[in-house]
XYZ file of C-alpha atoms in Angstrom:
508
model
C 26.022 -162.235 18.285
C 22.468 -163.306 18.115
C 20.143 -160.904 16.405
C 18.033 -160.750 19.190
C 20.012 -160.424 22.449
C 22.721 -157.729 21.393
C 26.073 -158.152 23.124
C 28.189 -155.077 24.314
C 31.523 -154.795 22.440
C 34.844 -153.179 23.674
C 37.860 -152.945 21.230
C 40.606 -155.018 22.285
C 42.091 -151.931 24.156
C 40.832 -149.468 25.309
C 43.649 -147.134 23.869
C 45.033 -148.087 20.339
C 46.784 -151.148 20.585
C 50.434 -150.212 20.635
C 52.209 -152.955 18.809
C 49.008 -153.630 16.093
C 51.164 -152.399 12.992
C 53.961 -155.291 13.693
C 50.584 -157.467 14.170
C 49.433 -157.406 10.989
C 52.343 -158.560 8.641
C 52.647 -161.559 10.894
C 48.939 -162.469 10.937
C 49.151 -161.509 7.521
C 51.427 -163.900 6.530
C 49.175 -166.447 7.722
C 46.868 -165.587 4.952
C 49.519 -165.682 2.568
C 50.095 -169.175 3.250
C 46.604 -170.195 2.917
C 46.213 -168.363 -0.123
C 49.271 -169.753 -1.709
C 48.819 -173.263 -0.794
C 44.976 -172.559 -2.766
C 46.811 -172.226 -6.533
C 50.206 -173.784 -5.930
C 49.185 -177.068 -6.803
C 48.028 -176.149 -10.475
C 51.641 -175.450 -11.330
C 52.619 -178.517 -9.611
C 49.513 -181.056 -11.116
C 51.913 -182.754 -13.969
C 54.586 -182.904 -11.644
C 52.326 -184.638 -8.967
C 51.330 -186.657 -11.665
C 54.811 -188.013 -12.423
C 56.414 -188.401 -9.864
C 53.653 -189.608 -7.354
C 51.634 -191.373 -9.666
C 48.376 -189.612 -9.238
C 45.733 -190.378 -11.529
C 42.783 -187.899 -12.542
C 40.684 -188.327 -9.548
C 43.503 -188.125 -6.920
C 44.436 -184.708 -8.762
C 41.113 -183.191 -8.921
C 41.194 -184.299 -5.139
C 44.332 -182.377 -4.121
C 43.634 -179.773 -6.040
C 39.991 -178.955 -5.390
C 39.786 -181.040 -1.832
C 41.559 -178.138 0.062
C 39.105 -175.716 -1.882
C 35.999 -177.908 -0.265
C 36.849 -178.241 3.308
C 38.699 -174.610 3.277
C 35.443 -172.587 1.933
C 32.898 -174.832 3.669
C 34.672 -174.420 7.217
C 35.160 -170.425 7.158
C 32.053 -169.708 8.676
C 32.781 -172.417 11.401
C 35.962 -171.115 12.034
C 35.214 -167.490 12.234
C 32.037 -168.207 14.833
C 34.488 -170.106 16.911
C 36.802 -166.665 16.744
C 34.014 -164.722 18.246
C 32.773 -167.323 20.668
C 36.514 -168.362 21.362
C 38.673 -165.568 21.199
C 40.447 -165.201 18.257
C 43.745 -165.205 19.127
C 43.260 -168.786 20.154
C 41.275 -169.655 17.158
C 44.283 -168.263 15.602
C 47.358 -169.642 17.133
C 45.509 -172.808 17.262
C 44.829 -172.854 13.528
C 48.502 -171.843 12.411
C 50.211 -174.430 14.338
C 47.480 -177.148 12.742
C 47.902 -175.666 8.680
C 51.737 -176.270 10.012
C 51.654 -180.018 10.759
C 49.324 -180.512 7.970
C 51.521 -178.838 5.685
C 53.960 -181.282 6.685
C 51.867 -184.286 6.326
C 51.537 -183.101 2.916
C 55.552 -183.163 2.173
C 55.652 -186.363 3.457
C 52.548 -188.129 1.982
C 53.516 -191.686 0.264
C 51.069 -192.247 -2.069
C 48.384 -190.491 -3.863
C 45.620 -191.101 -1.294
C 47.792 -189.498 2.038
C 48.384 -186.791 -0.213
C 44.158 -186.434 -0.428
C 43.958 -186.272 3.228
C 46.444 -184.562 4.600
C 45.295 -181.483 1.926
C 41.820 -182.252 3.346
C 42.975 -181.170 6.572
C 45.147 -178.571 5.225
C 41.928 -177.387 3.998
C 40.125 -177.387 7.814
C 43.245 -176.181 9.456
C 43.318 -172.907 7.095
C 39.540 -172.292 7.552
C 40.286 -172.336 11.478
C 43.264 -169.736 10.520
C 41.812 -167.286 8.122
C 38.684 -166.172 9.454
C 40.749 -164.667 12.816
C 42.690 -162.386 10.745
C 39.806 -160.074 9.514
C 38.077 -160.321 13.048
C 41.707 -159.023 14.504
C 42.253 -156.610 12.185
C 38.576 -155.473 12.660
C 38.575 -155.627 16.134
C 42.064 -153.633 16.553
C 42.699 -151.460 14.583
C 40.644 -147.999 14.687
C 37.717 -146.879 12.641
C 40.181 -144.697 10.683
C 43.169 -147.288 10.429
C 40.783 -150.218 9.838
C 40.513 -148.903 5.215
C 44.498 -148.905 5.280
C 44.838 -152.279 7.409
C 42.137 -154.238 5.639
C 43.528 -152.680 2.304
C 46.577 -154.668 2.667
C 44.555 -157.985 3.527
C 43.009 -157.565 0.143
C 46.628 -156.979 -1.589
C 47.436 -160.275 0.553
C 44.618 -162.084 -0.697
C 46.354 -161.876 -4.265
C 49.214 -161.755 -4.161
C 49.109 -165.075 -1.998
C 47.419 -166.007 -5.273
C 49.804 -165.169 -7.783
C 52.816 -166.167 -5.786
C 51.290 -169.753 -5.869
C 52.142 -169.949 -9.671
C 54.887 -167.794 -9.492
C 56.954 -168.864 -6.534
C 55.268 -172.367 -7.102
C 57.389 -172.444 -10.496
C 60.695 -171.681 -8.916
C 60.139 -174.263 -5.944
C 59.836 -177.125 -8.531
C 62.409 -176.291 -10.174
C 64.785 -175.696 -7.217
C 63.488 -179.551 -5.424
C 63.898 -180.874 -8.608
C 67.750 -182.528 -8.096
C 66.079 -183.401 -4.034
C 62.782 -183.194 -2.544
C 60.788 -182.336 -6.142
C 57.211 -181.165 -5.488
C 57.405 -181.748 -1.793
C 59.036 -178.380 -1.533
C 55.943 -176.484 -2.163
C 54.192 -178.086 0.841
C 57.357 -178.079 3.289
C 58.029 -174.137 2.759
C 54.915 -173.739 5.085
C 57.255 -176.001 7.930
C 59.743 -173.285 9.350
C 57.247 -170.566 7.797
C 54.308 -171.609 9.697
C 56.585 -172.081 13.542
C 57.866 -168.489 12.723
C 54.357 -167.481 12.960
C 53.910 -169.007 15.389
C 56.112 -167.711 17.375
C 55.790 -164.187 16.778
C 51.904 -164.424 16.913
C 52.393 -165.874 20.359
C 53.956 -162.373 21.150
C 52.300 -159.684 18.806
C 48.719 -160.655 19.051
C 46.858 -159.458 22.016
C 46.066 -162.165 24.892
C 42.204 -159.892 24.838
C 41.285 -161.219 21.719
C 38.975 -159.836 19.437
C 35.193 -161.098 19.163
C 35.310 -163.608 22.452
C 32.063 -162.623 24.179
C 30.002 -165.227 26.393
C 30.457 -168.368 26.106
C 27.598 -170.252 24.446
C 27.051 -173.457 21.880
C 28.161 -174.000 18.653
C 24.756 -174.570 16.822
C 24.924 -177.824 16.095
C 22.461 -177.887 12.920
C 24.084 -174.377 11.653
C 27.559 -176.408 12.121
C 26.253 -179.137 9.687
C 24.072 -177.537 7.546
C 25.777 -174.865 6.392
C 29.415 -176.910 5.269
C 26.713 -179.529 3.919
C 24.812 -177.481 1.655
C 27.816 -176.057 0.398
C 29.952 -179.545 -0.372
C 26.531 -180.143 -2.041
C 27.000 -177.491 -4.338
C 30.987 -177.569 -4.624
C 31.960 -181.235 -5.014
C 29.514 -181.820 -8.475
C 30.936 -177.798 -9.622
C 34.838 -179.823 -9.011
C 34.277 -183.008 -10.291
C 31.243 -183.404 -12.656
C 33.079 -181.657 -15.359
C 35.374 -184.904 -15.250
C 33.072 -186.923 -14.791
C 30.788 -186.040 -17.710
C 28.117 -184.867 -15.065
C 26.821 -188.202 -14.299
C 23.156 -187.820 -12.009
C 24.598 -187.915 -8.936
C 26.269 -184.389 -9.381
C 22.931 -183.047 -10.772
C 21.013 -184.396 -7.752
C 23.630 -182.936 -5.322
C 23.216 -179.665 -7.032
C 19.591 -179.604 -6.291
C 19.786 -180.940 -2.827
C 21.696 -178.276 -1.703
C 19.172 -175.433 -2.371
C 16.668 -177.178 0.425
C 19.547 -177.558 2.995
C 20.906 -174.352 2.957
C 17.803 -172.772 2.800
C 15.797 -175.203 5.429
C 19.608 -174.301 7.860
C 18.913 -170.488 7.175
C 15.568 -171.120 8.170
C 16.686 -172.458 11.422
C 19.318 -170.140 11.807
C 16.831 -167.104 11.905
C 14.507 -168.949 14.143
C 17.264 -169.897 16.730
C 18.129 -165.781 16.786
C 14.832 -164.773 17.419
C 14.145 -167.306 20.267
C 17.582 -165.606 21.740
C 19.883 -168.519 20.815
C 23.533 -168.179 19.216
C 23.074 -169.187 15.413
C 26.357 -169.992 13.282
C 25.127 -167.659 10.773
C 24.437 -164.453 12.367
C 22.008 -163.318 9.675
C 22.414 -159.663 10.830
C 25.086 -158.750 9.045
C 22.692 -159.131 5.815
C 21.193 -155.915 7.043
C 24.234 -154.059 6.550
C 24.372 -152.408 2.978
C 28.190 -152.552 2.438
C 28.214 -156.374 3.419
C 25.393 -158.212 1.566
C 26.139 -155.455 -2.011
C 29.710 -155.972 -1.646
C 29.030 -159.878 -1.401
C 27.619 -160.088 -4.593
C 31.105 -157.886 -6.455
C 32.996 -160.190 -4.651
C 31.492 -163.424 -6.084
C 31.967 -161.759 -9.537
C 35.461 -160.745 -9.142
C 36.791 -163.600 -7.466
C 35.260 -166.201 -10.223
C 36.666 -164.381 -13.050
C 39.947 -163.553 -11.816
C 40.679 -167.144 -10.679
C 38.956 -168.670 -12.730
C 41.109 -166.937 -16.044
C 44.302 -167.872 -13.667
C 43.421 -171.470 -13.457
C 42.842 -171.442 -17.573
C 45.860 -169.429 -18.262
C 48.415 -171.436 -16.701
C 47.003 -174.506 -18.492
C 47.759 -172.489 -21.279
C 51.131 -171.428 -20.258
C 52.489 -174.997 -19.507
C 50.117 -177.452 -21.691
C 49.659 -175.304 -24.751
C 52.762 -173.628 -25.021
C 54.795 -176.308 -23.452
C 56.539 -174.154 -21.113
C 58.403 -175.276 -17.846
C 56.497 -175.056 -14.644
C 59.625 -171.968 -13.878
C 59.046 -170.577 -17.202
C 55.231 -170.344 -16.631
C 55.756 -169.081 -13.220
C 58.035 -166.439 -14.282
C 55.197 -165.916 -17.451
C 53.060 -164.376 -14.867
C 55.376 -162.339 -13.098
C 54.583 -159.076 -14.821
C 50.593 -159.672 -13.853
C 51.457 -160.009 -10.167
C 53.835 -157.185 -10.294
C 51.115 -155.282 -11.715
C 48.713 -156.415 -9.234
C 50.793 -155.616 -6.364
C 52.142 -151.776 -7.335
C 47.834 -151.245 -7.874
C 47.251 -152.915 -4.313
C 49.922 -150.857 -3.143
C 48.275 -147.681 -4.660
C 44.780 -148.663 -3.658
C 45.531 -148.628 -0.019
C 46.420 -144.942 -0.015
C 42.994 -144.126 -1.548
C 40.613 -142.619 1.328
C 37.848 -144.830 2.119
C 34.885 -142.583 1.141
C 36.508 -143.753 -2.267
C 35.889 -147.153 -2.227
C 33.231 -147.694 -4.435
C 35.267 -146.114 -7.071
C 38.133 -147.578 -6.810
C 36.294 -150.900 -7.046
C 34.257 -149.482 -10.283
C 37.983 -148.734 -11.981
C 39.334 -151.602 -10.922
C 36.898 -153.800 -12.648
C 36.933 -151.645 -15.696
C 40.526 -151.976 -15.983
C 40.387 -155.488 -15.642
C 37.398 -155.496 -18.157
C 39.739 -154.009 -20.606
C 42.413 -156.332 -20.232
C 40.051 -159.040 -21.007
C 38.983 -157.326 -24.423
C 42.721 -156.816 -25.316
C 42.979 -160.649 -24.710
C 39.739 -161.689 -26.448
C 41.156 -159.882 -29.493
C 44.591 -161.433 -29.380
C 42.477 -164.856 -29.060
C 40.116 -163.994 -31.888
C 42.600 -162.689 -34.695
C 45.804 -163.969 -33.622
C 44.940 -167.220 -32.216
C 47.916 -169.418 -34.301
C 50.233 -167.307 -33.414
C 49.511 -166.922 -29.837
C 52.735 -166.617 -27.126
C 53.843 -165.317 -23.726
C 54.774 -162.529 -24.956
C 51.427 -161.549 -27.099
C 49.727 -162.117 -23.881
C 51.835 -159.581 -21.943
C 49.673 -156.668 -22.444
C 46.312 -158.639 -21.408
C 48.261 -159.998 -18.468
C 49.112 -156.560 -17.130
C 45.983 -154.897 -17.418
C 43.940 -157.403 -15.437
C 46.410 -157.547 -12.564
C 46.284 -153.766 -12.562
C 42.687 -153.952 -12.595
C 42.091 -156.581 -10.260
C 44.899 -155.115 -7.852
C 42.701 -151.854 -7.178
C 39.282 -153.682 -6.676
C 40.465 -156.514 -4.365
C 41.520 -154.713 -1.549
C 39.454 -151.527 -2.123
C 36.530 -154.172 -1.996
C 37.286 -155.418 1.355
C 37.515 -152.657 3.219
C 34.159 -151.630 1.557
C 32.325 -154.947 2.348
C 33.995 -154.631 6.070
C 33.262 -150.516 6.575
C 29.732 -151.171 8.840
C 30.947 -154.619 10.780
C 31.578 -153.641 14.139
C 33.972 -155.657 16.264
C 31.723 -157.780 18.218
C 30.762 -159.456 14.685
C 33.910 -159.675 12.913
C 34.557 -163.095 13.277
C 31.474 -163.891 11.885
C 31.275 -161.325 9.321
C 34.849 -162.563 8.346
C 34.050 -166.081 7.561
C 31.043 -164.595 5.600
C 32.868 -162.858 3.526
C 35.892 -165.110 2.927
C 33.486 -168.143 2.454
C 31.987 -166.291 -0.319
C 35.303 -165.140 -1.801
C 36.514 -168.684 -1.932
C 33.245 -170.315 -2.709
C 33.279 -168.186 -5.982
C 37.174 -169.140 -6.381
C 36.794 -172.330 -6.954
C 33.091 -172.948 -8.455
C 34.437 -170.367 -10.987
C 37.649 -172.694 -11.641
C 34.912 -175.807 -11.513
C 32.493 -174.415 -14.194
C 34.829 -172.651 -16.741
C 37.538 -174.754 -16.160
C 34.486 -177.509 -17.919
C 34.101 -174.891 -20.342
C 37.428 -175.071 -21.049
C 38.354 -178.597 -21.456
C 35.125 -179.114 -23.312
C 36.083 -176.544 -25.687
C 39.420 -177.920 -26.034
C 38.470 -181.858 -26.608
C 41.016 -183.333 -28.076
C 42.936 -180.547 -29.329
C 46.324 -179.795 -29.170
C 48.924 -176.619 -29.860
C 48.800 -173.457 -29.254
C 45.723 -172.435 -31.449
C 43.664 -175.166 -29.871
C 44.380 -174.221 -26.351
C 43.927 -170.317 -27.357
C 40.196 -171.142 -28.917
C 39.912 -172.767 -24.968
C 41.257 -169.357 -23.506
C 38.463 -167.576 -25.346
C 35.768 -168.993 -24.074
C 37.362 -168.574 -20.253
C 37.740 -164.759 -21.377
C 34.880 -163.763 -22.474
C 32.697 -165.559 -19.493
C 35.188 -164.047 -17.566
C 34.469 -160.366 -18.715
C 30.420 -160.871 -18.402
C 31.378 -161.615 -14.635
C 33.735 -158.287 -14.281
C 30.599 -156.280 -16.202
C 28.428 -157.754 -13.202
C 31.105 -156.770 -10.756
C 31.191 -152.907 -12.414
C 27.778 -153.025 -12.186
C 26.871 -154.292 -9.011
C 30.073 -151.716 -7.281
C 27.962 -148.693 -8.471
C 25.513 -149.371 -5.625
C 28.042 -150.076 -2.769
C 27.702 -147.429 -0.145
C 30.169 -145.011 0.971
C 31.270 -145.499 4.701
C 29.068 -142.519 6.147
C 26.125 -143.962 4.252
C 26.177 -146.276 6.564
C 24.307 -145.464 9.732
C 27.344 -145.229 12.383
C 30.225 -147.151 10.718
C 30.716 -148.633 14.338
C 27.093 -148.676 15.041
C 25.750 -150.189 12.174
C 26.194 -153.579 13.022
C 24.667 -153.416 16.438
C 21.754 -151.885 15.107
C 21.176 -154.228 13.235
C 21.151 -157.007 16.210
C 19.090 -155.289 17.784
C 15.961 -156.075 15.104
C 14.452 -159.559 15.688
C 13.262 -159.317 12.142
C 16.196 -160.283 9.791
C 15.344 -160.278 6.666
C 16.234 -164.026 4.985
C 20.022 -163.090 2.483
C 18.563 -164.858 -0.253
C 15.616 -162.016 -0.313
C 18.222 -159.040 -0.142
C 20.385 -160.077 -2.913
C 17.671 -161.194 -4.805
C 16.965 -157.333 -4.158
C 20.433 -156.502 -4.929
């Protein structure tokens, strides 16, 4: 919706929509797939290395090319949920992360690999978004904390499955199909749902209002500025930050400020902007933006590291490494599990614990690191490894129901790909920057101690970030601090005046 010509919004039904709770594990499950297809390749990198002959590039490429075109096409895919429908936006995008997920099995060489994750990457962005604007848009008011609770435990434990599950997939292709089998699990995954979306999601789908255009500039600025920014965070670090990454880093401040610019003046001359700038207006959404960033770069960002760790420094299997961080994601998903019971007027807190919990898993770990470092295992790193999936498993989902509580349904799909955009922007510039830190750390060195000196670093970045996050969750409003849960995000279309993001969280 444009900020200045508000739209009227009707749920999907005008009585609960009966069959929404066998909905959501099926669109669900779409998000589980993009999720796990984000991490899966880290346990797979030597393997893809072997076996397919990729050099350094091509794996920085299919690792951190699906990040690019994934983050940078959320916001595009969910404002073609709200002006499309999102159901189609939906079934569209699973049937395209299918194929592509099947170009990926069957890639040849290093370079079809790079391509056919690129579009893996698109496809998922053109997926994602629709899931938060359906869940938004059908579930009620008090259903939406519970609902939105378990896209957060999704988000994950989509996550974590990608090194666990990843592990055991390797090693069960290895006497046939080797690493293929982590791409071609998506194949009869992906018809299934499909299928069952075809039935289960509502033909009135959430956020389709009047048809308008896309916003052409909004369309290109916005995935510009942020490849600007990516790209030199995912390679420079590999490349020794050669000039060109330092002058794409400061070429993407002007565009993305010059396309906000543009976006605000297209609202208040009653256009359709990409960005609808609106939702910056809404307490919950631009505070719980900033504990997302933090959270999501530290928790990733210390998965990335550790299963470097794992398999490099310890010289573990890719099964034994997945299996290594079995007792984190079982952690993480009995808190997720737990969180989702919590009432919403408790979100804030939740998220505050959460982050403290994880903040003390980090300190158990820094000490291991710091006074134990040659003697360093799986097993010493148990503890650690528990605590931040416990932590981390309350504060993910409690987080996105809080960042979600004042988005009303007319601008979920926009306030989805907001919101995921910045979750997975932080993801991987997180994994870019300390995963630097990391191999610059380590140099040359090899072993266990070497590796745990790397860890270290990782760790204690990592718990500055989870401080922030603590911080920062202390000022995220409780759902009737809002004004009108519902309301709140129409009255905020209805002000011309929307104040530029950069100035609230500069605020924030």
């Amino acid at each position: 919706m444009s900020a200045s010509t508000p739209q009227p919004t009707q749920p999907i039904e005008a009585a609960p929509y009966a069959r929404r709770w066998l909905m959501l594990p099926v669109v669900l499950a779409a998000l589980f797939m993009a999720q796990f297809d984000l991490y899966v390749v880290n346990v797979a990198a030597p393997t893809l290395q072997r076996e397919l002959g990729a050099g350094p590039v091509a794996l920085e490429l299919i690792v951190a090319g699906y990040a690019f075109t994934y983050a940078s096409g959320l916001i595009t895919g969910g404002r073609l949920g709200d002006l499309f429908g999102s159901r189609v936006m939906f079934l569209g995008g699973a049937l395209a992360f299918t194929l592509a997920s099947l170009l990926c099995g069957i890639a040849q060489s290093p370079g079809q690999l790079v391509t056919a994750r690129l579009l893996q990457g698109v496809t998922g962005a053109a997926m994602v978004p629709q899931v938060l604007a359906l869940i938004t848009g059908v579930f009620s008011p008090a259903e939406r904390p519970r609902a939105l609770a378990w896209f957060g435990f999704t988000v994950g434990v989509g996550a974590v499955a990608g090194q666990v599950l990843g592990g055991m997939l390797l090693q069960a292709g290895s006497d046939g199909i080797g690493w293929r089998a982590i791409f071609l699990v998506n194949v009869p995954a992906g018809l299934l749902t499909f299928l069952l979306a075809r039935r289960l999601v509502p033909k009135r789908a959430a956020g389709a209002g009047p048809r308008g255009g896309l916003d052409p500039v909004g369309a290109i600025g916005i995935p510009a500025g942020l490849a600007l920014a990516l790209v030199p965070m995912m390679l420079g670090g590999a490349e020794g930050w050669p000039l060109w990454t330092w002058l794409c880093l400061a070429a993407a401040v002007p565009v993305l400020l010059g396309t906000f610019g543009w976006e605000r003046a297209l609202a208040r001359r009653g256009g359709r902007p990409l960005l609808d700038l609106s939702l910056f207006r809404i307490r919950s959404f631009h505070r719980g933006l900033v504990v997302s960033g933090a959270v999501f770069g530290a928790f990733f960002s210390f998965m990335f590291a550790l299963t470097l760790v794992l398999q490099s420094g310890l010289g573990l299997s890719p099964l034994a490494a997945g299996f290594s961080f079995a007792p984190l994601g079982l952690a993480f998903a009995g808190a997720s599990m737990a969180a989702r019971r919590i009432p919403p007027a408790r979100a804030a807190r939740t998220v505050l614990g959460g982050t403290l919990v994880a903040a003390a898993g980090l300190v158990v770990l820094l000490g291991e690191l710091t006074w134990a470092a040659d003697r360093i295992s799986a097993l010493r790193l148990l503890l650690p490894m528990v605590l931040i999936g416990l932590g981390n498993g309350l504060a993910v989902p409690a987080l996105t129901g809080a960042v979600l509580t004042g988005v009303g349904p007319g601008q979920a799909g926009s306030a989805a790909g907001v919101l995921t955009t910045a979750q997975q922007f932080a993801s991987a510039a997180g994994v870019a920057l300390l995963g630097s830190v990391f191999f610059s750390v380590l140099g040359s060195g090899e072993g266990p101690s070497a590796y745990a000196i790397a860890l270290r670093w990782v760790a204690g970045i990592g718990l500055v970030l989870v401080l922030v996050a603590a911080a920062a969750s202390r000022a995220l409003p409780r759902p009737e601090d809002e004004t009108g849960a519902e309301t709140g995000a129409g009255a905020a279309t209805e002000d011309p005046h929307v104040k530029d993001p950069s100035k609230i969280l500069g605020k924030v």
